[in-house]
């Protein structure tokens, strides 16, 4: 039941009860709203009230009366604070108002600077100090150490955030602007490199200098991977730019991509591209089109990305950087569409252009070109060339220093190590890639890296860690409806199969198939297809496995061989397995070789060729143990036992 509002103390200081903790504040919100409170509302009430029971109750009542977020002091609190402020003398009230504009606390040096140079009439020296002391004596303000430019300094702060909020709200718009300008000028004199403070004050003062400081603050936040802060600065910056907002939009789009907000990033790039087209800026338009095409790949629209590239082609007059970016985007699109040789060719064109781009930017483009070339070559089955290209990507990526780029290169190296059977090395590389994805604030990249680490843990016979990683990966991808969602679902399904939870795995794969088809991602469709075949084989349904792989025998020959075996066609299984052994030996894919030899040995045993079967299974076991490849060792031992049973 809601409390009656007929009684209210005349002063906060007369409230007789002690400070509430966070749980008690949540209870106040629950009682006032007659409903389960939003967790964010309960915490916000606690933060704003600092446990003051009356303030907590007033904030909760504001929610009960239709508020959605207690970000503004409710009327009851404003009345209480106003009573206290009106009792202050004019000079004390003016210095308190100045402090409210500072944001709740300020170094004494800057506050007194504003009092002397920003108040009219000025309040300086002993008069300013005396006014501040009176504010402290009235329990509105307190002395507190504040951190300025990394150093602790003597400062002043409001005793309660709601007092500061109310004081700030009572200022006229003209007065706020004047005080924000005064603070900005004080900061400029004392801390000219404090771009965040300068951006904040100049923006609130609606000063023309705000754009430059917002740009600098946004760039610094982006360089530190403080993505939320950079996003906020860029939004404010773009809103203030009447013209020439295109470059700010492109920079903002890069931040949005890191945050996993690909639709918003695409919208920002479209606006930038339109501005470049109006100006007739060819190179800038090609560059923006490349970024838009890459972003559209992440929003399930690779075909639209390809059209964007066709509408903004590279010509003889195009500079090397936009040309490199164009071909990098083309390589990515062709990779997603399953056109791996064409993707490798496009990456080669990107590499040629990138080598003509000077400085660190050129190194970053070279690294991306090598990494995309390695990915496409690997998926095309040209593993020796893929390993070479992947290794060549690492040095320029490390020199460039961007964690997002370095993480993508390490992801390529991790896959190369996995194919070669260096599983522990692959885990180390993948763990480093995950750390870089988390550092850059890219949730979709982090989800993808967790997916790959989960696969590696399964190969190492570590189902517990594999399951935890797979669950985290799905949760991370679902939160952003991310491009990597089908990969995460397929991996979690494999974990469920390993645990014997085939029903749960089937549902995950149904969903993964729908998402992969909507994305138009051929590699994701391959992952789902093979996972479905594995599930069917586990359930001893070889016909279902063959249907899942229909038309894709070359992509999963070992799975097809096992399906043929279970269907009683050992001769067909042997032919497939023997061809895959030869291919894997030639390319150095040791994991594939182990699996193919196991299938080959089992086929031979079914054909009553026991000596040959024993040799192949022994070779599979020896290779699996030497790598080491625990999952392969277990399967080889199982196949040997099966062969012995057949002999008996």
Coordinates of C-alpha atoms in Angstrom, one line a residue:
X1 CA 0.0 0.0 0.0
X2 CA 1.3 3.5 -0.8
X3 CA 2.0 5.7 2.2
X4 CA 0.0 8.9 2.7
X5 CA 1.7 12.2 1.8
X6 CA 0.1 14.4 4.4
X7 CA 3.2 14.8 6.6
X8 CA 6.7 16.0 5.6
X9 CA 9.5 17.2 7.9
X10 CA 10.7 20.7 7.3
X11 CA 14.3 19.7 7.1
X12 CA 16.2 16.6 6.1
X13 CA 18.2 16.8 9.3
X14 CA 15.1 16.2 11.5
X15 CA 14.6 12.7 10.0
X16 CA 15.1 10.4 13.0
X17 CA 16.2 7.2 11.4
X18 CA 19.5 5.9 10.3
X19 CA 20.8 5.4 6.7
X20 CA 19.3 2.6 4.7
X21 CA 21.3 0.0 2.9
X22 CA 20.7 -0.9 -0.8
X23 CA 18.4 -3.8 0.0
X24 CA 16.3 -1.6 2.2
X25 CA 16.1 1.0 -0.6
X26 CA 14.8 -1.7 -2.9
X27 CA 12.2 -2.6 -0.3
X28 CA 11.1 1.0 -0.2
X29 CA 10.7 1.1 -4.0
X30 CA 8.8 -2.2 -3.9
X31 CA 6.4 -1.0 -1.3
X32 CA 5.8 2.3 -3.0
X33 CA 5.2 0.8 -6.5
X34 CA 3.2 -2.2 -5.3
X35 CA 5.2 -4.3 -7.8
X36 CA 8.6 -6.0 -8.2
X37 CA 11.0 -3.1 -8.8
X38 CA 13.3 -2.9 -11.8
X39 CA 16.8 -3.8 -10.5
X40 CA 18.2 -0.6 -12.1
X41 CA 15.5 1.6 -10.4
X42 CA 16.3 0.1 -7.0
X43 CA 20.0 0.7 -7.4
X44 CA 19.4 4.2 -8.7
X45 CA 17.2 5.1 -5.8
X46 CA 19.9 3.9 -3.4
X47 CA 22.6 5.9 -5.3
X48 CA 20.7 9.1 -5.4
X49 CA 19.3 8.9 -1.8
X50 CA 22.6 7.7 -0.2
X51 CA 20.3 5.7 2.1
X52 CA 18.4 8.8 3.4
X53 CA 15.0 7.3 4.2
X54 CA 13.0 10.4 3.2
X55 CA 14.8 10.9 -0.1
X56 CA 14.5 7.2 -0.8
X57 CA 10.7 7.4 -0.2
X58 CA 10.3 10.5 -2.3
X59 CA 12.2 8.9 -5.2
X60 CA 10.2 5.7 -4.9
X61 CA 6.9 7.7 -4.9
X62 CA 8.1 9.4 -8.1
X63 CA 8.3 6.0 -9.8
X64 CA 4.9 5.0 -8.4
X65 CA 3.3 8.1 -10.0
X66 CA 4.4 7.1 -13.4
X67 CA 8.1 7.9 -13.6
X68 CA 10.3 5.6 -15.5
X69 CA 13.7 6.5 -14.2
X70 CA 14.5 8.6 -11.1
X71 CA 17.0 10.8 -12.8
X72 CA 15.3 14.1 -11.7
X73 CA 14.8 15.1 -8.1
X74 CA 11.1 14.6 -7.2
X75 CA 9.0 17.6 -6.1
X76 CA 9.1 16.7 -2.4
X77 CA 12.9 16.5 -2.4
X78 CA 13.2 19.8 -4.4
X79 CA 11.0 21.5 -1.8
X80 CA 13.2 20.2 1.1
X81 CA 16.4 21.3 -0.7
X82 CA 15.0 24.6 -1.7
X83 CA 14.2 25.4 1.9
X84 CA 17.8 24.8 2.8
X85 CA 19.2 26.8 0.0
X86 CA 17.0 29.8 0.5
X87 CA 18.4 30.1 4.0
X88 CA 21.9 30.6 2.6
X89 CA 23.2 34.2 2.2
X90 CA 23.6 35.3 -1.5
X91 CA 27.4 34.8 -1.7
X92 CA 27.2 31.3 -0.2
X93 CA 24.4 30.4 -2.5
X94 CA 26.4 31.6 -5.5
X95 CA 29.4 29.5 -4.7
X96 CA 27.1 26.5 -4.1
X97 CA 25.5 27.1 -7.5
X98 CA 29.0 27.2 -9.1
X99 CA 29.9 23.9 -7.5
X100 CA 26.7 22.3 -8.8
X101 CA 27.8 23.2 -12.3
X102 CA 31.2 21.5 -11.7
X103 CA 29.3 18.2 -11.4
X104 CA 29.1 17.6 -7.7
X105 CA 32.7 18.1 -6.7
X106 CA 35.7 20.2 -7.7
X107 CA 39.2 21.1 -6.7
X108 CA 39.3 24.1 -4.5
X109 CA 41.7 25.8 -6.8
X110 CA 39.3 25.6 -9.8
X111 CA 36.2 26.4 -7.7
X112 CA 37.8 29.6 -6.3
X113 CA 39.1 30.5 -9.8
X114 CA 35.5 30.3 -11.1
X115 CA 34.3 32.4 -8.1
X116 CA 36.9 35.1 -8.9
X117 CA 36.6 35.1 -12.7
X118 CA 33.2 33.7 -13.5
X119 CA 30.8 35.1 -10.9
X120 CA 29.3 38.6 -11.3
X121 CA 30.1 40.4 -9.2
X122 CA 33.4 38.5 -8.5
X123 CA 33.8 36.6 -5.3
X124 CA 37.5 36.3 -4.5
X125 CA 40.1 35.8 -1.8
X126 CA 38.8 35.8 1.8
X127 CA 35.2 36.5 0.7
X128 CA 35.1 33.3 -1.4
X129 CA 36.7 31.2 1.3
X130 CA 34.3 32.5 3.9
X131 CA 31.3 31.8 1.6
X132 CA 32.5 28.2 1.1
X133 CA 33.0 27.8 4.9
X134 CA 29.4 28.9 5.5
X135 CA 28.2 26.3 2.9
X136 CA 30.2 23.7 4.8
X137 CA 28.8 24.8 8.1
X138 CA 25.2 24.5 6.7
X139 CA 25.9 20.8 5.8
X140 CA 25.3 21.5 2.2
X141 CA 28.9 21.1 1.1
X142 CA 31.8 19.2 2.7
X143 CA 35.6 19.2 2.2
X144 CA 36.8 16.2 0.3
X145 CA 39.9 15.1 -1.6
X146 CA 39.3 15.0 -5.3
X147 CA 41.5 13.5 -8.1
X148 CA 42.6 16.0 -10.7
X149 CA 44.9 14.9 -13.6
X150 CA 45.7 11.8 -11.6
X151 CA 46.7 13.7 -8.4
X152 CA 44.7 14.1 -5.2
X153 CA 43.9 17.7 -4.3
X154 CA 41.9 19.5 -1.7
X155 CA 38.3 19.9 -2.9
X156 CA 34.7 20.5 -2.1
X157 CA 31.7 18.3 -2.8
X158 CA 28.0 18.2 -2.2
X159 CA 27.1 16.1 0.8
X160 CA 24.2 14.6 -1.2
X161 CA 23.7 14.1 -4.9
X162 CA 20.0 15.1 -4.7
X163 CA 21.0 18.5 -3.3
X164 CA 23.4 19.1 -6.2
X165 CA 20.8 17.9 -8.7
X166 CA 18.2 20.2 -7.3
X167 CA 20.6 23.2 -7.1
X168 CA 21.5 22.7 -10.7
X169 CA 17.9 22.3 -11.8
X170 CA 17.0 25.6 -10.2
X171 CA 19.5 27.6 -12.3
X172 CA 18.2 29.4 -15.3
X173 CA 19.5 28.3 -18.7
X174 CA 21.4 31.6 -19.1
X175 CA 23.0 31.1 -15.7
X176 CA 24.0 27.5 -16.4
X177 CA 25.7 28.4 -19.7
X178 CA 27.6 31.3 -18.0
X179 CA 28.9 29.1 -15.2
X180 CA 29.8 26.2 -17.6
X181 CA 31.8 28.7 -19.7
X182 CA 33.5 30.0 -16.5
X183 CA 34.5 26.4 -15.5
X184 CA 35.7 25.6 -19.1
X185 CA 38.0 28.7 -19.0
X186 CA 39.3 27.8 -15.5
X187 CA 40.1 24.3 -16.8
X188 CA 41.8 25.7 -19.9
X189 CA 44.0 27.9 -17.8
X190 CA 45.0 25.1 -15.4
X191 CA 44.6 21.8 -17.3
X192 CA 44.6 22.5 -21.1
X193 CA 44.8 18.7 -21.8
X194 CA 41.7 17.8 -19.8
X195 CA 39.6 17.3 -23.0
X196 CA 36.8 15.4 -21.2
X197 CA 36.1 18.3 -18.8
X198 CA 36.5 20.9 -21.5
X199 CA 34.2 19.0 -23.9
X200 CA 31.6 18.6 -21.1
X201 CA 31.6 22.3 -20.0
X202 CA 31.8 23.8 -23.5
X203 CA 29.0 21.5 -24.7
X204 CA 26.7 22.5 -21.8
X205 CA 27.6 26.2 -22.4
X206 CA 26.6 25.7 -26.1
X207 CA 30.0 27.2 -27.0
X208 CA 31.3 26.8 -30.6
X209 CA 34.5 25.4 -29.1
X210 CA 32.6 22.3 -28.0
X211 CA 32.9 20.5 -31.3
X212 CA 36.7 20.5 -31.3
X213 CA 36.9 19.3 -27.7
X214 CA 34.1 16.7 -28.3
X215 CA 36.1 15.4 -31.2
X216 CA 39.3 15.1 -29.2
X217 CA 37.5 13.5 -26.2
X218 CA 35.8 11.0 -28.5
X219 CA 39.1 10.1 -30.2
X220 CA 40.8 9.6 -26.9
X221 CA 38.0 7.5 -25.5
X222 CA 38.0 5.4 -28.7
X223 CA 41.8 4.9 -28.5
X224 CA 41.3 3.7 -24.9
X225 CA 38.4 1.4 -26.0
X226 CA 36.1 3.2 -23.6
X227 CA 33.4 2.6 -26.2
X228 CA 30.4 3.8 -24.3
X229 CA 32.1 7.1 -23.6
X230 CA 33.3 7.5 -27.2
X231 CA 29.8 6.7 -28.4
X232 CA 28.3 9.4 -26.2
X233 CA 30.9 12.0 -27.3
X234 CA 30.4 11.2 -31.0
X235 CA 26.6 11.5 -30.8
X236 CA 26.9 14.9 -29.3
X237 CA 29.6 15.9 -31.8
X238 CA 27.6 14.9 -34.9
X239 CA 24.5 16.7 -33.6
X240 CA 26.5 19.9 -33.4
X241 CA 28.1 19.8 -36.8
X242 CA 26.0 21.5 -39.5
X243 CA 28.5 20.5 -42.2
X244 CA 31.5 18.2 -42.5
X245 CA 30.1 15.6 -40.1
X246 CA 31.0 12.7 -42.4
X247 CA 34.4 12.0 -40.9
X248 CA 33.0 12.1 -37.4
X249 CA 30.2 9.7 -38.5
X250 CA 32.8 7.2 -39.9
X251 CA 34.8 7.3 -36.6
X252 CA 31.6 6.9 -34.7
X253 CA 30.6 3.9 -36.9
X254 CA 33.9 2.2 -35.9
X255 CA 33.1 2.6 -32.3
X256 CA 29.5 1.3 -32.8
X257 CA 30.9 -1.8 -34.7
X258 CA 33.2 -2.6 -31.7
X259 CA 30.2 -2.4 -29.5
X260 CA 28.3 -4.8 -31.6
X261 CA 25.7 -2.2 -32.8
X262 CA 26.1 -3.0 -36.5
X263 CA 22.7 -1.6 -37.7
X264 CA 23.5 1.8 -36.0
X265 CA 27.0 1.7 -37.5
X266 CA 25.5 1.1 -41.0
X267 CA 23.1 4.0 -40.6
X268 CA 26.0 6.3 -39.6
X269 CA 28.1 5.2 -42.6
X270 CA 25.2 5.7 -45.0
X271 CA 24.9 9.3 -43.9
X272 CA 28.7 9.9 -44.3
X273 CA 28.7 8.2 -47.7
X274 CA 25.8 10.5 -48.9
X275 CA 27.8 13.5 -47.8
X276 CA 30.9 12.4 -49.6
X277 CA 28.8 11.7 -52.7
X278 CA 27.3 15.2 -52.6
X279 CA 30.8 16.7 -52.4
X280 CA 32.1 14.5 -55.2
X281 CA 34.9 13.2 -52.9
X282 CA 35.8 10.0 -54.8
X283 CA 38.4 8.5 -52.4
X284 CA 36.3 9.3 -49.3
X285 CA 33.2 7.7 -50.9
X286 CA 35.1 4.5 -51.9
X287 CA 36.4 4.3 -48.3
X288 CA 33.0 4.8 -46.8
X289 CA 31.4 2.3 -49.2
X290 CA 34.0 -0.3 -48.1
X291 CA 33.2 0.3 -44.4
X292 CA 29.5 0.1 -45.2
X293 CA 29.9 -3.1 -47.1
X294 CA 31.8 -4.8 -44.3
X295 CA 29.2 -3.6 -41.8
X296 CA 26.3 -4.9 -43.9
X297 CA 28.0 -8.4 -43.8
X298 CA 27.5 -8.3 -40.1
X299 CA 23.8 -7.3 -40.5
X300 CA 22.8 -10.3 -42.7
X301 CA 23.1 -8.4 -45.9
X302 CA 26.3 -9.4 -47.8
X303 CA 24.5 -9.0 -51.1
X304 CA 23.7 -5.4 -50.3
X305 CA 27.3 -5.0 -49.3
X306 CA 28.4 -6.3 -52.7
X307 CA 26.1 -3.9 -54.5
X308 CA 27.5 -1.0 -52.4
X309 CA 31.0 -1.9 -53.7
X310 CA 29.8 -2.1 -57.3
X311 CA 28.3 1.3 -57.0
X312 CA 31.6 2.8 -55.8
X313 CA 34.3 0.9 -57.7
X314 CA 38.0 1.4 -57.6
X315 CA 39.4 3.3 -60.6
X316 CA 42.8 4.3 -61.8
X317 CA 42.5 7.5 -59.8
X318 CA 41.6 5.8 -56.5
X319 CA 44.2 6.2 -53.8
X320 CA 45.9 3.2 -52.3
X321 CA 44.1 3.3 -48.9
X322 CA 40.5 3.4 -50.2
X323 CA 41.5 0.8 -52.8
X324 CA 42.9 -1.5 -50.2
X325 CA 39.7 -1.1 -48.0
X326 CA 37.5 -1.8 -51.1
X327 CA 39.2 -5.1 -51.8
X328 CA 39.3 -6.1 -48.1
X329 CA 35.5 -5.7 -48.0
X330 CA 35.2 -7.6 -51.2
X331 CA 37.4 -10.4 -49.8
X332 CA 35.2 -10.6 -46.7
X333 CA 32.0 -10.7 -48.7
X334 CA 33.2 -13.5 -51.0
X335 CA 34.4 -15.5 -47.9
X336 CA 31.0 -15.3 -46.3
X337 CA 29.3 -16.3 -49.6
X338 CA 31.6 -19.3 -49.8
X339 CA 33.6 -18.1 -52.8
X340 CA 36.9 -18.7 -51.2
X341 CA 39.3 -18.7 -54.2
X342 CA 37.8 -15.3 -55.3
X343 CA 38.1 -14.1 -51.7
X344 CA 41.8 -15.0 -51.6
X345 CA 42.2 -13.2 -55.0
X346 CA 40.5 -10.0 -53.6
X347 CA 42.8 -10.1 -50.5
X348 CA 45.8 -10.3 -52.9
X349 CA 44.6 -7.1 -54.6
X350 CA 44.1 -5.5 -51.2
X351 CA 47.6 -6.4 -50.2
X352 CA 49.1 -4.8 -53.3
X353 CA 47.3 -1.5 -52.6
X354 CA 48.0 -1.7 -48.8
X355 CA 51.8 -1.8 -49.4
X356 CA 51.6 1.7 -51.0
X357 CA 50.0 3.1 -47.8
X358 CA 52.6 4.7 -45.6
X359 CA 53.0 4.5 -41.8
X360 CA 51.1 2.5 -39.2
X361 CA 47.8 2.7 -41.2
X362 CA 49.5 0.8 -44.0
X363 CA 50.8 -1.9 -41.6
X364 CA 47.3 -2.4 -40.4
X365 CA 45.9 -2.8 -43.9
X366 CA 48.7 -5.2 -44.8
X367 CA 47.9 -7.3 -41.7
X368 CA 44.2 -7.4 -42.6
X369 CA 45.0 -8.4 -46.2
X370 CA 47.2 -11.3 -45.1
X371 CA 44.7 -12.5 -42.5
X372 CA 41.8 -12.5 -44.9
X373 CA 43.9 -14.2 -47.5
X374 CA 44.8 -16.9 -45.0
X375 CA 41.2 -17.4 -44.0
X376 CA 40.0 -17.8 -47.6
X377 CA 42.9 -20.1 -48.6
X378 CA 42.3 -22.3 -45.5
X379 CA 38.7 -22.7 -46.3
X380 CA 39.6 -23.4 -50.0
X381 CA 41.8 -26.3 -48.8
X382 CA 45.1 -24.6 -49.6
X383 CA 46.5 -25.0 -46.1
X384 CA 50.2 -24.5 -46.7
X385 CA 49.5 -21.2 -48.3
X386 CA 47.1 -20.3 -45.6
X387 CA 49.7 -21.0 -42.9
X388 CA 52.2 -18.8 -44.7
X389 CA 49.8 -15.9 -45.1
X390 CA 48.7 -16.2 -41.5
X391 CA 52.2 -16.0 -40.2
X392 CA 53.0 -13.0 -42.4
X393 CA 50.0 -11.2 -40.9
X394 CA 51.3 -11.3 -37.3
X395 CA 54.2 -8.9 -37.4
X396 CA 52.4 -5.9 -39.1
X397 CA 49.4 -6.5 -36.8
X398 CA 51.5 -6.3 -33.7
X399 CA 53.3 -3.2 -35.1
X400 CA 49.9 -1.5 -35.7
X401 CA 48.9 -2.2 -32.2
X402 CA 45.1 -2.3 -32.5
X403 CA 43.7 -5.1 -30.3
X404 CA 40.7 -5.7 -32.7
X405 CA 43.0 -6.3 -35.7
X406 CA 45.5 -8.3 -33.7
X407 CA 42.7 -10.5 -32.3
X408 CA 41.4 -11.3 -35.8
X409 CA 44.9 -12.2 -36.9
X410 CA 45.4 -14.4 -33.8
X411 CA 42.0 -16.1 -34.6
X412 CA 43.5 -17.1 -38.0
X413 CA 46.7 -18.4 -36.4
X414 CA 44.6 -20.3 -33.9
X415 CA 42.8 -22.1 -36.7
X416 CA 46.0 -22.9 -38.5
X417 CA 47.4 -24.4 -35.2
X418 CA 44.2 -26.5 -34.8
X419 CA 44.4 -27.9 -38.3
X420 CA 48.0 -28.9 -37.7
X421 CA 47.0 -30.6 -34.4
X422 CA 48.8 -28.2 -32.1
X423 CA 45.8 -28.0 -29.8
X424 CA 47.5 -26.6 -26.7
X425 CA 49.2 -23.9 -28.8
X426 CA 45.8 -23.2 -30.4
X427 CA 44.2 -22.8 -26.9
X428 CA 47.0 -20.4 -25.9
X429 CA 46.5 -18.3 -29.1
X430 CA 42.7 -18.4 -28.7
X431 CA 42.9 -17.3 -25.1
X432 CA 45.0 -14.3 -26.1
X433 CA 42.6 -13.5 -28.9
X434 CA 39.7 -13.6 -26.4
X435 CA 41.6 -11.2 -24.1
X436 CA 42.1 -8.8 -26.9
X437 CA 38.4 -8.9 -27.9
X438 CA 37.4 -8.2 -24.3
X439 CA 39.9 -5.4 -24.1
X440 CA 38.5 -3.8 -27.2
X441 CA 35.0 -4.0 -25.9
X442 CA 33.8 -6.1 -28.9
X443 CA 31.2 -8.5 -27.5
X444 CA 30.6 -10.3 -30.8
X445 CA 34.3 -11.1 -31.3
X446 CA 34.5 -12.3 -27.7
X447 CA 31.5 -14.6 -28.3
X448 CA 33.2 -16.0 -31.4
X449 CA 36.5 -16.6 -29.6
X450 CA 34.7 -18.4 -26.8
X451 CA 33.1 -20.6 -29.4
X452 CA 36.4 -21.6 -30.9
X453 CA 37.9 -22.2 -27.5
X454 CA 35.0 -24.4 -26.6
X455 CA 35.6 -26.5 -29.7
X456 CA 39.3 -26.9 -28.8
X457 CA 38.4 -27.9 -25.2
X458 CA 36.1 -30.7 -26.7
X459 CA 39.0 -31.9 -28.8
X460 CA 41.1 -32.0 -25.6
X461 CA 38.4 -34.0 -23.9
X462 CA 37.6 -31.2 -21.4
X463 CA 33.8 -31.1 -21.6
X464 CA 33.3 -29.0 -18.4
X465 CA 35.3 -26.0 -19.6
X466 CA 33.9 -26.5 -23.1
X467 CA 30.4 -26.3 -21.9
X468 CA 31.0 -23.2 -19.8
X469 CA 32.6 -21.4 -22.8
X470 CA 29.8 -22.5 -25.2
X471 CA 27.1 -21.3 -22.8
X472 CA 28.8 -17.9 -22.4
X473 CA 29.3 -17.6 -26.2
X474 CA 25.6 -18.2 -26.9
X475 CA 24.6 -15.7 -24.2
X476 CA 27.0 -13.1 -25.6
X477 CA 25.9 -13.6 -29.2
X478 CA 22.2 -13.6 -28.4
X479 CA 22.4 -10.3 -26.5
X480 CA 23.4 -8.6 -29.8
X481 CA 21.7 -10.9 -32.3
X482 CA 25.2 -11.3 -33.6
X483 CA 26.6 -12.6 -36.9
X484 CA 28.4 -15.4 -34.9
X485 CA 25.2 -16.7 -33.3
X486 CA 24.9 -19.8 -35.6
X487 CA 28.5 -20.8 -34.8
X488 CA 27.9 -20.5 -31.0
X489 CA 24.6 -22.5 -31.3
X490 CA 26.3 -25.3 -33.3
X491 CA 29.2 -25.5 -30.8
X492 CA 26.8 -25.7 -27.8
X493 CA 24.9 -28.5 -29.7
X494 CA 28.2 -30.4 -30.0
X495 CA 28.8 -30.0 -26.3
X496 CA 25.2 -31.4 -25.7
X497 CA 25.9 -34.4 -28.0
X498 CA 29.1 -35.1 -26.0
X499 CA 27.0 -35.1 -22.8
X500 CA 24.4 -37.4 -24.4
X501 CA 21.8 -34.6 -24.5
X502 CA 20.7 -35.2 -28.1
X503 CA 17.2 -33.7 -27.8
X504 CA 18.6 -30.4 -26.6
X505 CA 21.2 -30.5 -29.4
X506 CA 18.6 -30.9 -32.1
X507 CA 16.7 -27.8 -31.0
X508 CA 19.9 -25.7 -31.0
X509 CA 20.8 -26.9 -34.5
X510 CA 17.3 -26.1 -35.9
X511 CA 17.7 -22.6 -34.6
X512 CA 21.3 -22.3 -35.9
X513 CA 20.2 -23.4 -39.3
X514 CA 17.5 -20.7 -39.6
X515 CA 19.9 -18.0 -38.4
X516 CA 22.7 -19.1 -40.8
X517 CA 20.3 -19.2 -43.7
X518 CA 19.1 -15.7 -42.9
X519 CA 22.7 -14.4 -42.7
X520 CA 23.7 -15.9 -46.0
X521 CA 26.9 -17.2 -44.3
X522 CA 28.0 -20.3 -46.2
X523 CA 30.7 -21.2 -43.6
X524 CA 28.1 -21.0 -40.8
X525 CA 25.8 -23.2 -42.8
X526 CA 28.6 -25.7 -43.2
X527 CA 29.2 -25.8 -39.4
X528 CA 25.5 -26.4 -38.8
X529 CA 25.3 -29.1 -41.5
X530 CA 28.3 -31.0 -40.1
X531 CA 27.0 -30.7 -36.5
X532 CA 23.6 -32.1 -37.7
X533 CA 25.4 -35.1 -39.4
X534 CA 27.4 -35.7 -36.2
X535 CA 24.1 -35.8 -34.2
X536 CA 22.5 -38.2 -36.6
X537 CA 25.5 -40.5 -36.5
X538 CA 25.5 -40.4 -32.7
X539 CA 21.8 -41.5 -32.8
X540 CA 22.7 -44.2 -35.3
X541 CA 20.7 -42.6 -38.1
X542 CA 23.1 -42.8 -41.0
X543 CA 20.4 -41.9 -43.6
X544 CA 19.8 -38.6 -41.8
X545 CA 23.5 -37.9 -41.8
X546 CA 23.7 -38.5 -45.5
X547 CA 20.7 -36.3 -46.1
X548 CA 22.3 -33.5 -44.0
X549 CA 25.5 -33.8 -46.1
X550 CA 23.8 -34.3 -49.5
X551 CA 25.8 -32.3 -52.1
X552 CA 28.6 -31.6 -49.7
X553 CA 30.5 -34.9 -49.5
X554 CA 33.8 -33.1 -50.2
X555 CA 33.3 -30.8 -47.3
X556 CA 32.9 -33.7 -44.7
X557 CA 34.3 -36.9 -46.2
X558 CA 35.0 -38.6 -42.8
X559 CA 31.4 -38.1 -41.7
X560 CA 30.1 -39.4 -45.0
X561 CA 32.4 -42.4 -44.6
X562 CA 31.0 -43.2 -41.1
X563 CA 27.4 -42.9 -42.5
X564 CA 28.3 -45.3 -45.2
X565 CA 29.8 -47.7 -42.7
X566 CA 26.7 -47.6 -40.5
X567 CA 24.6 -48.3 -43.6
X568 CA 26.6 -51.4 -44.3
X569 CA 28.6 -50.0 -47.3
X570 CA 32.2 -50.5 -45.9
X571 CA 33.7 -50.4 -49.4
X572 CA 32.4 -46.9 -50.1
X573 CA 33.5 -45.8 -46.7
X574 CA 37.0 -47.1 -47.3
X575 CA 37.3 -45.2 -50.6
X576 CA 36.3 -42.0 -48.9
X577 CA 38.5 -42.4 -45.9
X578 CA 41.6 -43.4 -47.9
X579 CA 41.2 -40.4 -50.2
X580 CA 40.9 -38.1 -47.1
X581 CA 44.0 -39.7 -45.5
X582 CA 46.0 -38.9 -48.6
X583 CA 44.7 -35.3 -48.7
X584 CA 45.3 -34.7 -45.0
X585 CA 48.9 -36.1 -45.2
X586 CA 49.6 -33.8 -48.2
X587 CA 48.3 -30.7 -46.5
X588 CA 49.6 -31.4 -43.0
X589 CA 46.1 -31.5 -41.4
X590 CA 47.0 -33.9 -38.6
X591 CA 43.6 -33.9 -36.9
X592 CA 41.9 -34.7 -40.2
X593 CA 44.4 -37.4 -40.8
X594 CA 43.7 -39.1 -37.4
X595 CA 40.0 -39.1 -38.0
X596 CA 40.3 -40.4 -41.5
X597 CA 42.7 -43.2 -40.5
X598 CA 40.2 -44.2 -37.7
X599 CA 37.4 -44.4 -40.3
X600 CA 39.8 -46.2 -42.7
X601 CA 40.8 -48.8 -40.1
X602 CA 37.2 -49.4 -39.1
X603 CA 36.2 -49.9 -42.7
X604 CA 39.0 -52.4 -43.3
X605 CA 38.0 -54.4 -40.2
X606 CA 34.4 -54.6 -41.6
X607 CA 35.8 -55.9 -44.8
X608 CA 37.7 -58.6 -42.8
X609 CA 41.1 -57.1 -43.6
X610 CA 42.3 -57.4 -40.0
X611 CA 46.0 -56.8 -40.5
X612 CA 45.5 -53.7 -42.5
X613 CA 42.9 -52.4 -40.1
X614 CA 45.3 -52.9 -37.2
X615 CA 48.0 -51.0 -38.9
X616 CA 45.8 -48.0 -39.7
X617 CA 44.4 -47.9 -36.2
X618 CA 47.8 -48.1 -34.7
X619 CA 49.0 -45.2 -36.9
X620 CA 46.0 -43.2 -35.9
X621 CA 46.6 -43.9 -32.2
X622 CA 50.3 -43.0 -32.5
X623 CA 49.6 -39.8 -34.3
X624 CA 46.9 -38.8 -31.8
X625 CA 49.1 -39.5 -28.8
X626 CA 52.1 -37.6 -30.4
X627 CA 50.1 -34.4 -31.0
X628 CA 48.5 -34.9 -28.4
X629 CA 44.8 -35.2 -29.5
X630 CA 42.9 -36.8 -26.6
X631 CA 39.6 -37.0 -28.4
X632 CA 41.3 -38.8 -31.3
X633 CA 43.1 -41.2 -28.9
X634 CA 39.7 -42.1 -27.4
X635 CA 38.1 -42.7 -30.7
X636 CA 41.0 -44.8 -32.0
X637 CA 40.8 -47.0 -28.9
X638 CA 37.1 -47.4 -29.4
X639 CA 37.6 -48.3 -33.1
X640 CA 40.3 -50.9 -32.1
X641 CA 37.9 -52.5 -29.6
X642 CA 35.2 -52.6 -32.3
X643 CA 37.7 -54.2 -34.7
X644 CA 38.6 -56.9 -32.2
X645 CA 34.9 -57.6 -31.6
X646 CA 34.4 -58.0 -35.3
X647 CA 37.3 -60.5 -35.5
X648 CA 35.9 -62.5 -32.6

